[in-house]
Amino acid sequence: MENQNIQNPVQGPANNPVPVPLATVNRNPLVIIFSLLALVLLASTAFLYYQNQQLKSILASYQILITPSPAATPDVTANWKTYTITPDPATGYASYNIKLPAQWKQIEHSSSSQSTETFQDTQNIYRLIIDEQKNFNSQTGKPFTSLRELVGLPYDSIILTVDGEPAAMSLPREGPEHIYEVLFFSKDTTLFYSITLETPRDVSKTEELGILFTQILSTFKFTGTTQSQQVLGIQLTQCCSCPIMIDASQIGKDGWVTYEQGKDYTAQRPKACSLPNIGACAPCPPL
């Protein structure tokens, strides 16, 4: 058998891989900035979209609750009886209105000699006294100039309001008492008023007394002043009389008539006024 010589192939040197140079990374700053801005914009858009979806979800399920406005406090004095106090104009006092519970009654009324109104409930639990006086301080001989002087206390009193005018609470002074009282001036300060509400001394109605007193004060209204009762008059029983301001109640008495500008009253005077020995009257001062 013929021997065959098998020759192993001669291997050449191994082919080592040739290193390929990496691509140069572009590090241009503008590219980096634009990339960051794009990421921020994308994140902001996603966040706003999420917020918008959340808001829609909340609004879809939200029910508007309408809180009813509190009911108006009923006026407890609406059905009370109104008393119109109109003193005789000759007294110089002013008129006013006041409301009291319907079951109360008037037990004392003003007259020409006094200016006091007294009211009482049918069960004799409460008594209301309203007194109207001329503004005159007998100690100084002059009108009162302040509430503090009128009250006569060395300290300031609690101030309330009666028909727009300040009113000083003179009673109670210390602790719960059975009498409430306020003092206040008329709008022209020529008069002053005292309103007093009292209850039995057992103080069982002290709390109710204060509430009732406040309600009564809220109904007091001035309806006239002493100034509105003054008119320009002339006295025809006198030969020489000039028009002056007088109380309206004097018209028709003792020859007093309402004076009319430009009217000649000579013929209405006594005939004796035309006698020669009377002489001429002095001219009247201008009005």
mmCIF file of C-alpha atoms in Angstrom:
data_model
loop_
_atom_site.group_PDB
_atom_site.id
_atom_site.type_symbol
_atom_site.label_atom_id
_atom_site.label_comp_id
_atom_site.label_asym_id
_atom_site.label_seq_id
_atom_site.Cartn_x
_atom_site.Cartn_y
_atom_site.Cartn_z
ATOM 1 C CA MET A 1 0.000 0.000 0.000
ATOM 2 C CA GLU A 2 1.399 3.052 -1.147
ATOM 3 C CA ASN A 3 2.026 5.295 1.698
ATOM 4 C CA GLN A 4 0.572 8.696 1.203
ATOM 5 C CA ASN A 5 2.230 11.466 2.934
ATOM 6 C CA ILE A 6 -0.431 13.714 4.448
ATOM 7 C CA GLN A 7 0.828 17.111 4.959
ATOM 8 C CA ASN A 8 -0.891 19.325 7.464
ATOM 9 C CA PRO A 9 -1.560 22.734 6.048
ATOM 10 C CA VAL A 10 0.695 25.263 7.351
ATOM 11 C CA GLN A 11 -1.280 27.956 9.181
ATOM 12 C CA GLY A 12 -0.140 31.434 8.639
ATOM 13 C CA PRO A 13 -0.039 33.946 11.301
ATOM 14 C CA ALA A 14 -3.514 34.794 12.816
ATOM 15 C CA ASN A 15 -5.216 37.850 11.451
ATOM 16 C CA ASN A 16 -5.555 40.195 14.435
ATOM 17 C CA PRO A 17 -8.532 42.635 14.178
ATOM 18 C CA VAL A 18 -7.545 46.072 13.196
ATOM 19 C CA PRO A 19 -8.774 48.564 15.779
ATOM 20 C CA VAL A 20 -11.340 50.922 14.284
ATOM 21 C CA PRO A 21 -11.139 54.415 15.666
ATOM 22 C CA LEU A 22 -14.330 55.520 17.516
ATOM 23 C CA ALA A 23 -16.380 58.286 15.998
ATOM 24 C CA THR A 24 -15.647 61.608 17.472
ATOM 25 C CA VAL A 25 -18.579 62.718 19.790
ATOM 26 C CA ASN A 26 -19.998 66.104 18.866
ATOM 27 C CA ARG A 27 -19.870 68.176 22.053
ATOM 28 C CA ASN A 28 -21.164 71.444 20.593
ATOM 29 C CA PRO A 29 -22.647 73.483 23.531
ATOM 30 C CA LEU A 30 -25.654 74.613 21.473
ATOM 31 C CA VAL A 31 -26.684 71.036 20.901
ATOM 32 C CA ILE A 32 -26.539 70.325 24.631
ATOM 33 C CA ILE A 33 -28.617 73.423 25.471
ATOM 34 C CA PHE A 34 -31.288 72.653 22.890
ATOM 35 C CA SER A 35 -31.466 69.093 24.118
ATOM 36 C CA LEU A 36 -32.011 70.215 27.704
ATOM 37 C CA LEU A 37 -34.674 72.715 26.627
ATOM 38 C CA ALA A 38 -36.449 70.014 24.688
ATOM 39 C CA LEU A 39 -36.461 67.752 27.729
ATOM 40 C CA VAL A 40 -37.790 70.555 29.973
ATOM 41 C CA LEU A 41 -40.507 71.430 27.467
ATOM 42 C CA LEU A 42 -41.530 67.814 27.163
ATOM 43 C CA ALA A 43 -41.671 67.374 30.943
ATOM 44 C CA SER A 44 -43.684 70.607 31.377
ATOM 45 C CA THR A 45 -46.161 69.576 28.722
ATOM 46 C CA ALA A 46 -46.661 66.214 30.350
ATOM 47 C CA PHE A 47 -47.131 67.822 33.789
ATOM 48 C CA LEU A 48 -49.655 70.371 32.523
ATOM 49 C CA TYR A 49 -51.584 67.662 30.726
ATOM 50 C CA TYR A 50 -51.708 65.637 33.930
ATOM 51 C CA GLN A 51 -52.888 68.650 35.932
ATOM 52 C CA ASN A 52 -55.555 69.429 33.361
ATOM 53 C CA GLN A 53 -56.902 65.903 33.521
ATOM 54 C CA GLN A 54 -56.943 66.009 37.311
ATOM 55 C CA LEU A 55 -58.840 69.323 37.296
ATOM 56 C CA LYS A 56 -61.435 67.984 34.880
ATOM 57 C CA SER A 57 -61.910 64.953 37.090
ATOM 58 C CA ILE A 58 -62.412 67.114 40.185
ATOM 59 C CA LEU A 59 -64.860 69.477 38.472
ATOM 60 C CA ALA A 60 -66.848 66.564 37.094
ATOM 61 C CA SER A 61 -67.413 65.144 40.557
ATOM 62 C CA TYR A 62 -67.721 68.455 42.444
ATOM 63 C CA GLN A 63 -71.181 69.475 43.636
ATOM 64 C CA ILE A 64 -71.746 73.119 44.388
ATOM 65 C CA LEU A 65 -73.286 73.435 47.810
ATOM 66 C CA ILE A 66 -75.367 76.580 48.229
ATOM 67 C CA THR A 67 -75.311 77.709 51.829
ATOM 68 C CA PRO A 68 -78.683 79.203 52.651
ATOM 69 C CA SER A 69 -78.486 82.751 53.959
ATOM 70 C CA PRO A 70 -79.424 83.055 57.613
ATOM 71 C CA ALA A 71 -83.041 83.938 58.153
ATOM 72 C CA ALA A 72 -83.670 87.559 59.048
ATOM 73 C CA THR A 73 -84.201 88.145 62.739
ATOM 74 C CA PRO A 74 -87.921 88.741 63.246
ATOM 75 C CA ASP A 75 -88.907 92.179 64.501
ATOM 76 C CA VAL A 76 -90.500 91.479 67.855
ATOM 77 C CA THR A 77 -91.859 95.036 67.953
ATOM 78 C CA ALA A 78 -93.776 94.708 64.674
ATOM 79 C CA ASN A 79 -97.079 93.970 66.420
ATOM 80 C CA TRP A 80 -96.575 96.368 69.310
ATOM 81 C CA LYS A 81 -98.907 99.292 69.855
ATOM 82 C CA THR A 82 -97.675 102.750 68.845
ATOM 83 C CA TYR A 83 -98.264 105.623 71.252
ATOM 84 C CA THR A 84 -98.052 109.164 69.881
ATOM 85 C CA ILE A 85 -97.280 111.611 72.658
ATOM 86 C CA THR A 86 -98.213 115.187 71.744
ATOM 87 C CA PRO A 87 -97.827 117.626 74.649
ATOM 88 C CA ASP A 88 -99.652 120.938 74.732
ATOM 89 C CA PRO A 89 -97.580 123.330 72.565
ATOM 90 C CA ALA A 90 -97.888 125.941 75.280
ATOM 91 C CA THR A 91 -95.674 123.789 77.519
ATOM 92 C CA GLY A 92 -92.773 123.943 75.066
ATOM 93 C CA TYR A 93 -92.341 120.172 75.052
ATOM 94 C CA ALA A 94 -91.926 118.138 71.872
ATOM 95 C CA SER A 95 -93.936 115.218 70.546
ATOM 96 C CA TYR A 96 -92.637 111.688 69.991
ATOM 97 C CA ASN A 97 -93.712 108.125 69.227
ATOM 98 C CA ILE A 98 -92.950 104.960 71.144
ATOM 99 C CA LYS A 99 -94.086 101.345 70.711
ATOM 100 C CA LEU A 100 -94.921 98.957 73.544
ATOM 101 C CA PRO A 101 -96.285 95.401 73.771
ATOM 102 C CA ALA A 102 -99.955 95.304 72.822
ATOM 103 C CA GLN A 103 -101.065 94.117 76.258
ATOM 104 C CA TRP A 104 -99.552 97.114 78.048
ATOM 105 C CA LYS A 105 -101.656 100.072 79.131
ATOM 106 C CA GLN A 106 -101.043 103.751 79.764
ATOM 107 C CA ILE A 107 -101.654 104.631 83.399
ATOM 108 C CA GLU A 108 -100.370 108.234 83.494
ATOM 109 C CA HIS A 109 -100.472 110.913 80.817
ATOM 110 C CA SER A 110 -98.774 114.268 80.403
ATOM 111 C CA SER A 111 -100.690 117.408 81.303
ATOM 112 C CA SER A 112 -100.066 121.130 81.358
ATOM 113 C CA SER A 113 -98.443 120.776 84.767
ATOM 114 C CA GLN A 114 -96.147 117.804 84.095
ATOM 115 C CA SER A 115 -94.609 115.897 81.187
ATOM 116 C CA THR A 116 -94.479 112.295 82.372
ATOM 117 C CA GLU A 117 -95.872 109.230 80.607
ATOM 118 C CA THR A 118 -96.233 105.965 82.536
ATOM 119 C CA PHE A 119 -97.060 102.524 81.115
ATOM 120 C CA GLN A 120 -97.502 99.141 82.751
ATOM 121 C CA ASP A 121 -98.129 95.570 81.603
ATOM 122 C CA THR A 122 -101.326 93.801 82.605
ATOM 123 C CA GLN A 123 -99.500 91.510 85.059
ATOM 124 C CA ASN A 124 -97.859 94.462 86.830
ATOM 125 C CA ILE A 125 -94.385 93.053 86.211
ATOM 126 C CA TYR A 126 -92.911 95.979 84.287
ATOM 127 C CA ARG A 127 -93.371 99.722 84.568
ATOM 128 C CA LEU A 128 -92.083 102.213 81.970
ATOM 129 C CA ILE A 129 -91.695 105.908 82.783
ATOM 130 C CA ILE A 130 -90.823 108.560 80.178
ATOM 131 C CA ASP A 131 -90.033 112.016 81.507
ATOM 132 C CA GLU A 132 -89.418 115.101 79.362
ATOM 133 C CA GLN A 133 -87.734 118.167 80.845
ATOM 134 C CA LYS A 134 -86.411 121.548 79.717
ATOM 135 C CA ASN A 135 -82.651 121.568 79.357
ATOM 136 C CA PHE A 136 -81.739 123.645 82.393
ATOM 137 C CA ASN A 137 -79.201 122.969 85.119
ATOM 138 C CA SER A 138 -80.521 124.553 88.313
ATOM 139 C CA GLN A 139 -77.053 124.401 89.884
ATOM 140 C CA THR A 140 -75.359 126.448 87.177
ATOM 141 C CA GLY A 141 -78.330 128.402 85.893
ATOM 142 C CA LYS A 142 -77.403 127.291 82.364
ATOM 143 C CA PRO A 143 -78.369 124.422 80.060
ATOM 144 C CA PHE A 144 -76.590 121.090 80.402
ATOM 145 C CA THR A 145 -73.791 120.867 77.858
ATOM 146 C CA SER A 146 -72.961 117.145 77.922
ATOM 147 C CA LEU A 147 -74.407 113.781 78.853
ATOM 148 C CA ARG A 148 -71.817 113.393 81.581
ATOM 149 C CA GLU A 149 -72.970 116.641 83.179
ATOM 150 C CA LEU A 150 -76.593 115.553 82.797
ATOM 151 C CA VAL A 151 -76.005 112.151 84.431
ATOM 152 C CA GLY A 152 -73.979 113.742 87.223
ATOM 153 C CA LEU A 153 -71.400 110.976 87.629
ATOM 154 C CA PRO A 154 -67.619 111.472 87.808
ATOM 155 C CA TYR A 155 -67.070 108.799 85.153
ATOM 156 C CA ASP A 156 -68.371 108.105 81.670
ATOM 157 C CA SER A 157 -71.525 106.026 81.302
ATOM 158 C CA ILE A 158 -72.317 103.356 78.740
ATOM 159 C CA ILE A 159 -73.543 105.112 75.598
ATOM 160 C CA LEU A 160 -76.502 103.766 73.625
ATOM 161 C CA THR A 161 -78.382 105.310 70.707
ATOM 162 C CA VAL A 162 -81.994 106.495 70.749
ATOM 163 C CA ASP A 163 -83.353 107.673 67.393
ATOM 164 C CA GLY A 164 -79.863 108.620 66.280
ATOM 165 C CA GLU A 165 -79.020 110.529 69.451
ATOM 166 C CA PRO A 166 -76.435 109.352 72.019
ATOM 167 C CA ALA A 167 -78.021 108.223 75.278
ATOM 168 C CA ALA A 168 -76.191 107.659 78.562
ATOM 169 C CA MET A 169 -77.192 104.646 80.632
ATOM 170 C CA SER A 170 -77.424 105.965 84.175
ATOM 171 C CA LEU A 171 -78.856 102.732 85.643
ATOM 172 C CA PRO A 172 -77.939 100.028 86.512
ATOM 173 C CA ARG A 173 -74.549 101.091 87.868
ATOM 174 C CA GLU A 174 -73.098 98.007 89.570
ATOM 175 C CA GLY A 175 -74.220 94.464 88.911
ATOM 176 C CA PRO A 176 -77.745 93.296 88.079
ATOM 177 C CA GLU A 177 -80.439 95.641 89.289
ATOM 178 C CA HIS A 178 -84.158 95.953 88.831
ATOM 179 C CA ILE A 179 -84.075 99.387 87.134
ATOM 180 C CA TYR A 180 -82.760 100.428 83.710
ATOM 181 C CA GLU A 181 -82.557 104.108 82.790
ATOM 182 C CA VAL A 182 -81.121 106.234 79.974
ATOM 183 C CA LEU A 183 -80.810 109.997 79.601
ATOM 184 C CA PHE A 184 -80.541 111.834 76.281
ATOM 185 C CA PHE A 185 -81.111 115.241 74.695
ATOM 186 C CA SER A 186 -83.624 116.218 72.042
ATOM 187 C CA LYS A 187 -82.187 116.824 68.590
ATOM 188 C CA ASP A 188 -82.068 120.588 69.178
ATOM 189 C CA THR A 189 -80.765 120.061 72.782
ATOM 190 C CA THR A 190 -83.498 122.303 74.221
ATOM 191 C CA LEU A 191 -84.999 119.315 76.067
ATOM 192 C CA PHE A 192 -83.757 116.164 77.702
ATOM 193 C CA TYR A 193 -85.483 112.844 78.299
ATOM 194 C CA SER A 194 -85.243 110.022 80.781
ATOM 195 C CA ILE A 195 -86.658 106.588 79.980
ATOM 196 C CA THR A 196 -86.869 104.195 82.923
ATOM 197 C CA LEU A 197 -87.945 100.547 82.952
ATOM 198 C CA GLU A 198 -88.286 98.791 86.288
ATOM 199 C CA THR A 199 -89.391 95.403 87.592
ATOM 200 C CA PRO A 200 -89.907 93.962 91.108
ATOM 201 C CA ARG A 201 -86.905 94.041 93.412
ATOM 202 C CA ASP A 202 -86.584 90.257 93.555
ATOM 203 C CA VAL A 203 -84.525 90.590 90.333
ATOM 204 C CA SER A 204 -86.238 87.503 88.911
ATOM 205 C CA LYS A 205 -86.700 89.353 85.627
ATOM 206 C CA THR A 206 -83.288 90.999 85.435
ATOM 207 C CA GLU A 207 -82.169 89.310 82.202
ATOM 208 C CA GLU A 208 -85.517 89.797 80.469
ATOM 209 C CA LEU A 209 -85.572 93.401 81.694
ATOM 210 C CA GLY A 210 -82.395 94.325 79.825
ATOM 211 C CA ILE A 211 -83.596 92.746 76.573
ATOM 212 C CA LEU A 212 -87.016 94.393 76.815
ATOM 213 C CA PHE A 213 -85.441 97.763 77.595
ATOM 214 C CA THR A 214 -83.284 97.631 74.459
ATOM 215 C CA GLN A 215 -86.296 96.700 72.328
ATOM 216 C CA ILE A 216 -88.359 99.593 73.693
ATOM 217 C CA LEU A 217 -85.563 102.108 73.095
ATOM 218 C CA SER A 218 -85.353 101.040 69.450
ATOM 219 C CA THR A 219 -88.957 102.206 68.898
ATOM 220 C CA PHE A 220 -88.582 105.748 70.280
ATOM 221 C CA LYS A 221 -88.867 108.360 67.503
ATOM 222 C CA PHE A 222 -88.897 112.137 67.679
ATOM 223 C CA THR A 223 -91.819 113.594 65.716
ATOM 224 C CA GLY A 224 -91.505 117.284 66.551
ATOM 225 C CA THR A 225 -89.244 119.861 68.180
ATOM 226 C CA THR A 226 -89.850 123.094 69.995
ATOM 227 C CA GLN A 227 -88.537 124.970 66.963
ATOM 228 C CA SER A 228 -91.347 123.627 64.752
ATOM 229 C CA GLN A 229 -93.916 125.147 67.154
ATOM 230 C CA GLN A 230 -92.696 128.698 66.588
ATOM 231 C CA VAL A 231 -94.458 130.992 64.095
ATOM 232 C CA LEU A 232 -94.150 134.632 63.087
ATOM 233 C CA GLY A 233 -97.050 136.507 64.689
ATOM 234 C CA ILE A 234 -98.292 140.040 65.263
ATOM 235 C CA GLN A 235 -100.586 141.278 68.079
ATOM 236 C CA LEU A 236 -103.422 143.434 66.712
ATOM 237 C CA THR A 237 -104.712 144.553 70.130
ATOM 238 C CA GLN A 238 -101.691 146.846 70.416
ATOM 239 C CA CYS A 239 -101.330 150.063 68.486
ATOM 240 C CA CYS A 240 -97.623 149.629 67.967
ATOM 241 C CA SER A 241 -96.628 145.996 67.668
ATOM 242 C CA CYS A 242 -94.083 144.358 65.405
ATOM 243 C CA PRO A 243 -94.021 140.813 64.044
ATOM 244 C CA ILE A 244 -92.084 138.454 66.307
ATOM 245 C CA MET A 245 -91.605 134.711 66.724
ATOM 246 C CA ILE A 246 -94.184 133.281 69.134
ATOM 247 C CA ASP A 247 -95.466 129.850 70.091
ATOM 248 C CA ALA A 248 -98.046 128.554 67.631
ATOM 249 C CA SER A 249 -100.490 127.980 70.469
ATOM 250 C CA GLN A 250 -100.758 131.768 70.970
ATOM 251 C CA ILE A 251 -102.355 132.337 67.576
ATOM 252 C CA GLY A 252 -105.989 133.355 68.072
ATOM 253 C CA LYS A 253 -105.428 134.447 71.669
ATOM 254 C CA ASP A 254 -105.095 138.050 72.916
ATOM 255 C CA GLY A 255 -105.173 139.445 69.390
ATOM 256 C CA TRP A 256 -102.285 137.386 68.029
ATOM 257 C CA VAL A 257 -102.494 136.435 64.336
ATOM 258 C CA THR A 258 -100.045 134.881 61.926
ATOM 259 C CA TYR A 259 -98.067 137.650 60.249
ATOM 260 C CA GLU A 260 -98.161 137.870 56.441
ATOM 261 C CA GLN A 261 -95.331 139.705 54.724
ATOM 262 C CA GLY A 262 -96.465 142.966 53.063
ATOM 263 C CA LYS A 263 -99.975 142.984 54.513
ATOM 264 C CA ASP A 264 -101.304 146.246 56.047
ATOM 265 C CA TYR A 265 -102.805 145.571 59.487
ATOM 266 C CA THR A 266 -103.733 149.221 60.289
ATOM 267 C CA ALA A 267 -107.462 148.734 59.809
ATOM 268 C CA GLN A 268 -107.501 145.744 62.144
ATOM 269 C CA ARG A 269 -106.027 147.615 65.075
ATOM 270 C CA PRO A 270 -108.164 149.371 67.747
ATOM 271 C CA LYS A 271 -109.808 152.615 66.580
ATOM 272 C CA ALA A 272 -108.066 154.455 69.386
ATOM 273 C CA CYS A 273 -104.778 153.867 67.601
ATOM 274 C CA SER A 274 -105.768 156.482 65.001
ATOM 275 C CA LEU A 275 -106.314 159.284 67.534
ATOM 276 C CA PRO A 276 -103.961 162.275 67.210
ATOM 277 C CA ASN A 277 -102.561 161.936 70.725
ATOM 278 C CA ILE A 278 -101.274 158.421 70.055
ATOM 279 C CA GLY A 279 -98.502 159.554 67.800
ATOM 280 C CA ALA A 280 -96.585 157.606 65.216
ATOM 281 C CA CYS A 281 -95.150 154.188 65.961
ATOM 282 C CA ALA A 282 -91.451 153.558 65.681
ATOM 283 C CA PRO A 283 -90.438 151.497 62.653
ATOM 284 C CA CYS A 284 -90.186 147.767 63.216
ATOM 285 C CA PRO A 285 -86.781 146.119 63.006
ATOM 286 C CA PRO A 286 -86.116 144.089 59.863
ATOM 287 C CA LEU A 287 -87.197 140.467 59.974
#
